[in-house]
Short mmCIF file of N, CA, C and O in Angstrom, two decimals:
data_model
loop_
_atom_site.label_atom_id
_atom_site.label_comp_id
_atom_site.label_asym_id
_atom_site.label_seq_id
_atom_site.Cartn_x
_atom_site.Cartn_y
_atom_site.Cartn_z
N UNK W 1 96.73 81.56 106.21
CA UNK W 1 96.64 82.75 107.02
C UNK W 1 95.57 82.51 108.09
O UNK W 1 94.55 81.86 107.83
N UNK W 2 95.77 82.94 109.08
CA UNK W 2 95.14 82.54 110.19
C UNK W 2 94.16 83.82 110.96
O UNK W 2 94.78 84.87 111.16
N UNK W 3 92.96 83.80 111.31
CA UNK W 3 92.09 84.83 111.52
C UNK W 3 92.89 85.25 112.56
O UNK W 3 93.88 84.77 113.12
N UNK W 4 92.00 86.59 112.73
CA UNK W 4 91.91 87.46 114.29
C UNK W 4 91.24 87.17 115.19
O UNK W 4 90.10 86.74 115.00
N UNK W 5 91.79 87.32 116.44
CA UNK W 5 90.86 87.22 117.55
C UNK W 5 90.23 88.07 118.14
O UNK W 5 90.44 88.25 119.34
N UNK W 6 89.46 88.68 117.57
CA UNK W 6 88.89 90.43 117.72
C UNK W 6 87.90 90.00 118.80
O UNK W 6 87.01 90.85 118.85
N UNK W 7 87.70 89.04 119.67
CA UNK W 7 87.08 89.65 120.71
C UNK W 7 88.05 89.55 121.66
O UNK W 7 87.85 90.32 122.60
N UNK W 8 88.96 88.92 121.75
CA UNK W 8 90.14 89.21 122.75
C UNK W 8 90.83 90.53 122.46
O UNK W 8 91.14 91.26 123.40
N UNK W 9 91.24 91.06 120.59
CA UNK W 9 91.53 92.30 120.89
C UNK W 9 90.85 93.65 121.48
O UNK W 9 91.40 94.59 122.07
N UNK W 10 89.61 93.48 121.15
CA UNK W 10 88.85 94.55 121.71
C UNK W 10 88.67 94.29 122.85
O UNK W 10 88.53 95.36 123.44
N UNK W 11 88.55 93.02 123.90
CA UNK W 11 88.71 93.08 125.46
C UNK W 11 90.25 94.35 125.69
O UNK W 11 90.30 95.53 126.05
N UNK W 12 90.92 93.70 125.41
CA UNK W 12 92.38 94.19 125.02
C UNK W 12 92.94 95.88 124.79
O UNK W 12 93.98 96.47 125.06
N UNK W 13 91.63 96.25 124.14
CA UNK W 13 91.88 97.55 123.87
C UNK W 13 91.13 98.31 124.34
O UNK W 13 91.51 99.45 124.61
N UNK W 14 89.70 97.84 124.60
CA UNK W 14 88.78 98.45 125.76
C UNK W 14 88.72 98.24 127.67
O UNK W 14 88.30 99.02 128.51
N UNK W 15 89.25 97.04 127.82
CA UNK W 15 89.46 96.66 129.35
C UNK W 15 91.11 97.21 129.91
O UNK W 15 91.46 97.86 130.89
N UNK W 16 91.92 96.57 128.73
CA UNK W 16 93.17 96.90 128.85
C UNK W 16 93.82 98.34 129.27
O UNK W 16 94.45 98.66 130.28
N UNK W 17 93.35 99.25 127.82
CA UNK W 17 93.85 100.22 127.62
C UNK W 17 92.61 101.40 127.40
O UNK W 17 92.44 102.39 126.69
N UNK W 18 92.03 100.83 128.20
CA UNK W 18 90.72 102.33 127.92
C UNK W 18 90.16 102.65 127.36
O UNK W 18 89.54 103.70 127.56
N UNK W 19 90.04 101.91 126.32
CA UNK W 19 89.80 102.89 124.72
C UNK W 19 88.02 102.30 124.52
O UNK W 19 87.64 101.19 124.87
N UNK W 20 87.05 103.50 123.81
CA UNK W 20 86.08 103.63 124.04
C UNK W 20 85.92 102.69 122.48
O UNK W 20 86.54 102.74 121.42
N UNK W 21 84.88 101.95 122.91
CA UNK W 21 84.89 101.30 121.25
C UNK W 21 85.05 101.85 120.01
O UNK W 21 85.66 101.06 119.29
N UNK W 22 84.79 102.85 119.46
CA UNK W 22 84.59 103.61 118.45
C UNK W 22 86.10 104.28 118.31
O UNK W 22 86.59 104.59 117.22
N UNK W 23 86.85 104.47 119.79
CA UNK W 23 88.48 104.89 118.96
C UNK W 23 88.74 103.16 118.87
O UNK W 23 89.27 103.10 117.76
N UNK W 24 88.67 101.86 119.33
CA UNK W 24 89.39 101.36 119.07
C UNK W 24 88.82 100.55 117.78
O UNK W 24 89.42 99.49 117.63
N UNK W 25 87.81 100.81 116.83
CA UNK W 25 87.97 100.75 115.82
C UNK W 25 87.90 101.68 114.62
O UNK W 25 87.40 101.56 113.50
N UNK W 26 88.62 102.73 115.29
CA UNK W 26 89.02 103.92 114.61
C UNK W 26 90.57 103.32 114.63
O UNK W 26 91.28 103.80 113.75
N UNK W 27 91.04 102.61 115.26
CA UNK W 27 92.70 102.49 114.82
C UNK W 27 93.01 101.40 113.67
O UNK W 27 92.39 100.41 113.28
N UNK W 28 94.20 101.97 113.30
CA UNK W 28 94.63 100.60 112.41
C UNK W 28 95.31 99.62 113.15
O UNK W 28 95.75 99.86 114.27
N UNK W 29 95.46 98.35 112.51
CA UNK W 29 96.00 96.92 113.24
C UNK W 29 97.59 97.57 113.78
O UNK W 29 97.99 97.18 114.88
N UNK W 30 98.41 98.50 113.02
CA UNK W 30 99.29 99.06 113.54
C UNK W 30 99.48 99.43 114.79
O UNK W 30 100.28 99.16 115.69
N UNK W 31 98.27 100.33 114.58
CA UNK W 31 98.49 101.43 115.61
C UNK W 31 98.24 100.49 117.04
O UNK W 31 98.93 100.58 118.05
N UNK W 32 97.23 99.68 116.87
CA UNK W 32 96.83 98.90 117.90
C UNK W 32 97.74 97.99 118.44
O UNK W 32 97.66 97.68 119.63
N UNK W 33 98.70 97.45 117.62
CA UNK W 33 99.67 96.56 118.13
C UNK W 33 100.80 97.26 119.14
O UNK W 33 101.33 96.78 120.14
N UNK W 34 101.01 98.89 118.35
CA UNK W 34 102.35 99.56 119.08
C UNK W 34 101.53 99.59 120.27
O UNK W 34 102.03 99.10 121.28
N UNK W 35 100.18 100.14 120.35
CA UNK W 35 99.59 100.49 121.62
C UNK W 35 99.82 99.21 122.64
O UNK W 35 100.42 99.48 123.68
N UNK W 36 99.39 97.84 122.44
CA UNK W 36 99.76 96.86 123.14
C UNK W 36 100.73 96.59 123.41
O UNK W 36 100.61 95.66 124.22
N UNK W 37 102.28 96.91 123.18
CA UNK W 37 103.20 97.04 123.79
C UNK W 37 104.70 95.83 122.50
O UNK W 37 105.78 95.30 122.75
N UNK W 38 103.78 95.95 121.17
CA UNK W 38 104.76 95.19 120.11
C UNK W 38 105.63 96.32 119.59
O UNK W 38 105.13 97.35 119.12
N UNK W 39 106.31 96.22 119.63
CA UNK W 39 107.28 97.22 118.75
C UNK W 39 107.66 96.81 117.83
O UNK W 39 108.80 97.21 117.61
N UNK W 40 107.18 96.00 116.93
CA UNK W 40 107.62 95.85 115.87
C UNK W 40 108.94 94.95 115.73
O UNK W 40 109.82 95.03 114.87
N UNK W 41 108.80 93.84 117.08
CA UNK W 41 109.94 92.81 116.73
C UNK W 41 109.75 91.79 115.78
O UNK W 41 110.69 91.04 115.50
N UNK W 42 108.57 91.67 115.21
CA UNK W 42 108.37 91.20 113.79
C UNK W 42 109.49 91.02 112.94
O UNK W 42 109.77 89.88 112.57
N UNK W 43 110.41 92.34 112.45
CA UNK W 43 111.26 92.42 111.70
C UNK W 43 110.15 93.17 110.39
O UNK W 43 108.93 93.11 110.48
N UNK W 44 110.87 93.86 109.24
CA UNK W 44 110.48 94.37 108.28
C UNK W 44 109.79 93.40 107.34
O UNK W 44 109.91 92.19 107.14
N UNK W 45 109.10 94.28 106.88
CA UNK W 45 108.06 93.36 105.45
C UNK W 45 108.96 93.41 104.55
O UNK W 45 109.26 94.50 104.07
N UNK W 46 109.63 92.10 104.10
CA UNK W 46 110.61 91.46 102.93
C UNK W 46 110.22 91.17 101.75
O UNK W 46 109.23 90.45 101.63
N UNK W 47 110.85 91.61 100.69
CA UNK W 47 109.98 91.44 99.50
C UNK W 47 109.24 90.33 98.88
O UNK W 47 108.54 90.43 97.87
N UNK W 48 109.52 88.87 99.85
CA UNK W 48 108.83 88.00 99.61
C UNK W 48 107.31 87.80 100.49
O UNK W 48 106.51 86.87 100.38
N UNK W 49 107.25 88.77 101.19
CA UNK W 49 106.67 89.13 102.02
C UNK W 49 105.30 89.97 101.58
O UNK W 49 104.11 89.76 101.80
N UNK W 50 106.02 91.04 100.83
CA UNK W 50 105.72 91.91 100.10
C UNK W 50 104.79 91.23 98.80
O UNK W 50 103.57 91.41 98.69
N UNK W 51 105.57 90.45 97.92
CA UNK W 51 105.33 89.56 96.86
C UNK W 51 103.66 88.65 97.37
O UNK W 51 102.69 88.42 96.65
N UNK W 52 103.86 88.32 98.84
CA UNK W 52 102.67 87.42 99.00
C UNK W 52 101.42 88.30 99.42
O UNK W 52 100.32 87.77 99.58
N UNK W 53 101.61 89.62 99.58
CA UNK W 53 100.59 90.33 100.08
C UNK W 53 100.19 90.78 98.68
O UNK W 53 98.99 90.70 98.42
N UNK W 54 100.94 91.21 97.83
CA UNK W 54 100.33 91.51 96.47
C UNK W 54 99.29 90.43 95.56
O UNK W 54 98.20 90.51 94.99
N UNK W 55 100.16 89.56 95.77
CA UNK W 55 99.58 87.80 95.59
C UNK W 55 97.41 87.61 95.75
O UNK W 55 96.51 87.33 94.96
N UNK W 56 97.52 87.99 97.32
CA UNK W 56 96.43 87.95 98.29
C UNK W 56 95.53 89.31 97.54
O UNK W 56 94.61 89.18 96.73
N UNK W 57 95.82 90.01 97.84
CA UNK W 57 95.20 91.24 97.67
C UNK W 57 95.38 92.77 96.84
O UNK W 57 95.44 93.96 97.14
N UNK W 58 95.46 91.68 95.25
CA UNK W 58 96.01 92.32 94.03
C UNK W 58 95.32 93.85 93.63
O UNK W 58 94.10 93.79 93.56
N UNK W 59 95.79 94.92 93.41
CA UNK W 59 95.36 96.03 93.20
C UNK W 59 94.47 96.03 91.78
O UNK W 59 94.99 95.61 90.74
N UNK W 60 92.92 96.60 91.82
CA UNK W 60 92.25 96.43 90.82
C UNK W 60 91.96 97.54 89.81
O UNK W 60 90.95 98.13 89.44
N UNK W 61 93.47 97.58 89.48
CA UNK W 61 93.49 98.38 88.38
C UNK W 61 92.75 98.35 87.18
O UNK W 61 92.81 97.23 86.68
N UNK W 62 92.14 99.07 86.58
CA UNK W 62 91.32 99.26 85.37
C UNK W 62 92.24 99.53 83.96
O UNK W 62 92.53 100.72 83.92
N UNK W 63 92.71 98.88 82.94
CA UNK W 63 93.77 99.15 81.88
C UNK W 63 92.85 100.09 81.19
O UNK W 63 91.76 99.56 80.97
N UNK W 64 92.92 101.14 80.83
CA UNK W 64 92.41 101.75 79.58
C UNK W 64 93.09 101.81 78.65
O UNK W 64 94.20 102.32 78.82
N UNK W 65 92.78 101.38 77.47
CA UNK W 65 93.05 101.38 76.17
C UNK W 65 92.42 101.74 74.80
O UNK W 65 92.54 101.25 73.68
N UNK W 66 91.53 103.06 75.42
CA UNK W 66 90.98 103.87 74.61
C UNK W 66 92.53 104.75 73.65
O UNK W 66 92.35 105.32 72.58
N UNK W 67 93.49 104.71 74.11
CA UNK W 67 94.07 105.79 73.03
C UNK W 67 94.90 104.07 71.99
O UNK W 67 95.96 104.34 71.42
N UNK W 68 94.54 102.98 71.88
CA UNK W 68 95.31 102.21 71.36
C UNK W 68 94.42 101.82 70.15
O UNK W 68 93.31 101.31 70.29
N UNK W 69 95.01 102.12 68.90
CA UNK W 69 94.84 102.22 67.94
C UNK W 69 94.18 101.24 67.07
O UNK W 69 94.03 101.49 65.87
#
């Protein structure tokens, strides 16, 4: 996986499109992309897709097993 280029996006979102620093990291990577003019020709997140983001950044669920006998 390959980093961001967050000082080109924030040129990008502050020179570009106006935005005062504080909204443009008030947005999500979403919102910021539709704003730059992606619509989402990406294509949809595929469950293998899906599968590798879970992979990366596994939810840290806590098991309780206080009622197990």
């Amino acid at each position: 996986m390959t980093g961001l280029d967050w000082s080109a996006l924030l040129r990008a979102g502050v020179q570009g499109l106006g935005l005062k620093p504080a909204e443009f990291w008030d947005l999500t990577p979403a919102e910021l992309q539709l704003m730059l003019g992606d619509r989402g020709t990406t294509g949809p997140l595929l469950s293998d897709g899906l599968e590798a983001l879970m992979q990366t950044w596994p939810d840290d669920l806590k098991e309780d097993h206080s009622d197990d006998g």
